[in-house]
XYZ file of C-alpha atoms in Angstrom:
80
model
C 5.033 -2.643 -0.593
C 4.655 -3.245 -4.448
C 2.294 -0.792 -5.151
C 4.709 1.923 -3.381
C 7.759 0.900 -5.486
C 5.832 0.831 -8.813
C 4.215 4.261 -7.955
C 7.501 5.330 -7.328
C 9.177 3.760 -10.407
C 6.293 5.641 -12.532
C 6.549 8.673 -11.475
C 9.720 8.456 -12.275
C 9.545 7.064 -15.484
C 6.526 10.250 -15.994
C 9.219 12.721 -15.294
C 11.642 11.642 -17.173
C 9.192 11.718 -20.159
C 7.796 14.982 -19.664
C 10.729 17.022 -18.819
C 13.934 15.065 -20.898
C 12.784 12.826 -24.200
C 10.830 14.480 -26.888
C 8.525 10.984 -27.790
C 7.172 11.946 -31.025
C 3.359 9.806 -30.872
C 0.457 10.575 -33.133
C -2.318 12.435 -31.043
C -0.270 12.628 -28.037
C 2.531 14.935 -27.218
C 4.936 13.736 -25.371
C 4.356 16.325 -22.093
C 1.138 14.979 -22.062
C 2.085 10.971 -21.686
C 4.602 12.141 -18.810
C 1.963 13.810 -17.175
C -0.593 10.818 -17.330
C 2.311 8.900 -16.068
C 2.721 11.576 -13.518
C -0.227 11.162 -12.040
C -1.217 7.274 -11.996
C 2.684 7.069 -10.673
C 1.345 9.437 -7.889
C -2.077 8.020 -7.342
C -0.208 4.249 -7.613
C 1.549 5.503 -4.521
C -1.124 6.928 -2.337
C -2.914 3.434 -2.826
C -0.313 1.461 -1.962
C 0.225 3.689 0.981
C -3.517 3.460 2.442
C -3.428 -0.459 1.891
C -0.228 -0.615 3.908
C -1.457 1.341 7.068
C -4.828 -0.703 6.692
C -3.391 -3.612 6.877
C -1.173 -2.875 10.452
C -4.434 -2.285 12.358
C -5.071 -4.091 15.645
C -7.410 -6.862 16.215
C -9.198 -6.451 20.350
C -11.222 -9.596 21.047
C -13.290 -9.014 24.579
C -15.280 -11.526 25.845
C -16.797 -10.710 28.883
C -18.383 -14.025 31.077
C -20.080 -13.595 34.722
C -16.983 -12.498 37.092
C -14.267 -12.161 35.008
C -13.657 -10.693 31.763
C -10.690 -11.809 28.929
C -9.442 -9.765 25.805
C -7.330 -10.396 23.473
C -4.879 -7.847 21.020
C -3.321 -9.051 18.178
C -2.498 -8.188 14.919
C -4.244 -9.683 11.462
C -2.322 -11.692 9.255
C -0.179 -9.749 6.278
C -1.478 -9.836 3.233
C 0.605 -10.616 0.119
């Protein structure tokens, strides 16, 4: 859930760079750090988002013995 709040909170942080402050930096203009912001903000997210659905998959256990058969569903233990 971090990683989706900090992608969010640097995109953010991009935008505002890019399209409201003028940051004057030597060999980089100031569109240019909002966009790099932009886009690891963006990319930030998208990981964060894969991890979370990864993490919600099911667990099937199926053991299988001479006249009867037993399985088992649960789900993994969250990660932190």
């Amino acid at each position: 859930m971090g990683a989706i709040v900090g992608g969010i909170i640097l995109f953010i942080l991009g935008a505002i760079v890019r399209f409201a402050l003028e940051v004057d930096l030597p060999g980089l203009e100031s569109t240019t750090l909002g966009t790099i912001l932009m886009v690891g903000g963006a990319v930030l997210f998208v990981v964060g988002l894969l991890l979370m659905l990864r993490s919600r998959k099911t667990v099937v256990n199926t053991q299988n013995a001479p006249g009867h058969s037993v399985s088992e569903r649960r789900d993994p233990p969250p990660t932190v």
